[in-house]
XYZ file of C-alpha atoms in Angstrom:
104
model
C -4.332 -14.664 3.681
C -5.174 -12.966 0.384
C -2.466 -13.203 -2.263
C -1.388 -9.952 -3.951
C -1.275 -9.886 -7.750
C 2.162 -10.936 -9.019
C 2.937 -7.510 -10.479
C 2.352 -5.870 -7.092
C 4.226 -8.436 -5.055
C 7.247 -8.361 -7.406
C 7.552 -4.597 -7.059
C 6.870 -4.522 -3.320
C 9.448 -7.224 -2.657
C 12.039 -5.012 -4.375
C 11.089 -1.965 -2.314
C 10.803 -3.609 1.119
C 12.928 -6.100 3.005
C 11.320 -9.448 3.871
C 10.093 -8.366 7.330
C 8.620 -5.132 5.966
C 6.956 -7.024 3.127
C 5.383 -9.431 5.623
C 4.068 -6.530 7.742
C 2.679 -4.868 4.613
C 0.984 -8.111 3.547
C -0.622 -8.470 6.977
C -1.812 -4.845 6.878
C -3.312 -5.303 3.419
C -5.135 -8.408 4.580
C -6.413 -6.620 7.669
C -7.654 -3.739 5.526
C -9.531 -6.168 3.287
C -10.965 -8.106 6.214
C -11.885 -5.237 8.532
C -12.768 -2.765 5.764
C -11.446 -0.034 8.018
C -8.465 2.289 7.814
C -8.544 3.346 11.452
C -5.074 2.768 12.843
C -6.449 1.831 16.262
C -8.634 -0.899 14.805
C -5.838 -2.243 12.609
C -3.462 -2.273 15.589
C -6.024 -4.049 17.769
C -6.196 -6.868 15.191
C -2.523 -6.937 14.217
C -0.977 -10.270 15.316
C 1.896 -8.950 17.393
C 2.234 -9.838 21.095
C 2.807 -6.293 22.376
C 0.558 -3.614 23.858
C -1.942 -2.013 21.508
C -0.351 1.441 21.951
C 3.017 -0.030 20.994
C 1.463 -1.627 17.906
C 0.002 1.746 16.899
C 3.392 3.457 17.246
C 5.119 0.665 15.350
C 2.558 0.900 12.538
C 2.956 4.683 12.397
C 6.730 4.302 12.041
C 6.236 1.622 9.393
C 3.823 3.754 7.366
C 6.300 6.661 7.539
C 9.000 4.719 5.701
C 10.350 6.476 2.591
C 9.269 3.497 0.449
C 5.663 4.680 0.804
C 6.254 7.781 -1.318
C 3.919 7.675 -4.298
C 6.801 8.063 -6.749
C 8.560 4.975 -5.401
C 5.583 2.775 -4.651
C 2.701 3.436 -7.037
C 4.117 5.132 -10.130
C 6.239 2.104 -11.125
C 3.259 -0.225 -10.659
C 0.944 1.981 -12.725
C 3.641 2.380 -15.380
C 4.111 -1.396 -15.605
C 0.348 -1.982 -15.805
C 0.097 0.485 -18.690
C 3.064 -1.122 -20.459
C 1.476 -4.555 -20.167
C -1.999 -3.457 -21.142
C -1.424 -0.978 -23.986
C 0.630 -0.666 -27.111
C 3.229 2.153 -26.980
C 1.518 3.875 -29.904
C -1.896 3.917 -28.181
C -3.190 7.189 -26.826
C -4.212 6.899 -23.182
C -6.361 9.335 -21.230
C -5.874 9.372 -17.501
C -8.851 10.576 -15.491
C -8.453 11.425 -11.825
C -11.494 11.914 -9.639
C -10.666 14.585 -7.054
C -14.169 14.898 -5.606
C -13.118 13.481 -2.219
C -9.733 15.135 -1.916
C -9.230 17.469 1.019
C -6.671 20.212 1.234
C -5.384 20.617 4.761
């Protein structure tokens, strides 16, 4: 199992309870191993002794948790990375590549 960087794991452990954190860790490892984001494929390989359809539904509910909002999950991590990496007086330019974004 691949270990998350300490900064990530510290923040994620605050946002999720221990069971949710374990599920998230397994999902991250599956994503890295399978190199696929298809829910069906992740569910097929998720180590839970229930039907595949039930695993898909459980994963959908898990990924719908309010903790996955970008403001709660990623902004604090990015903010902490910037604080650790740069001096407060430094000017930082943030570049966002939107070339693959789709508006639905």
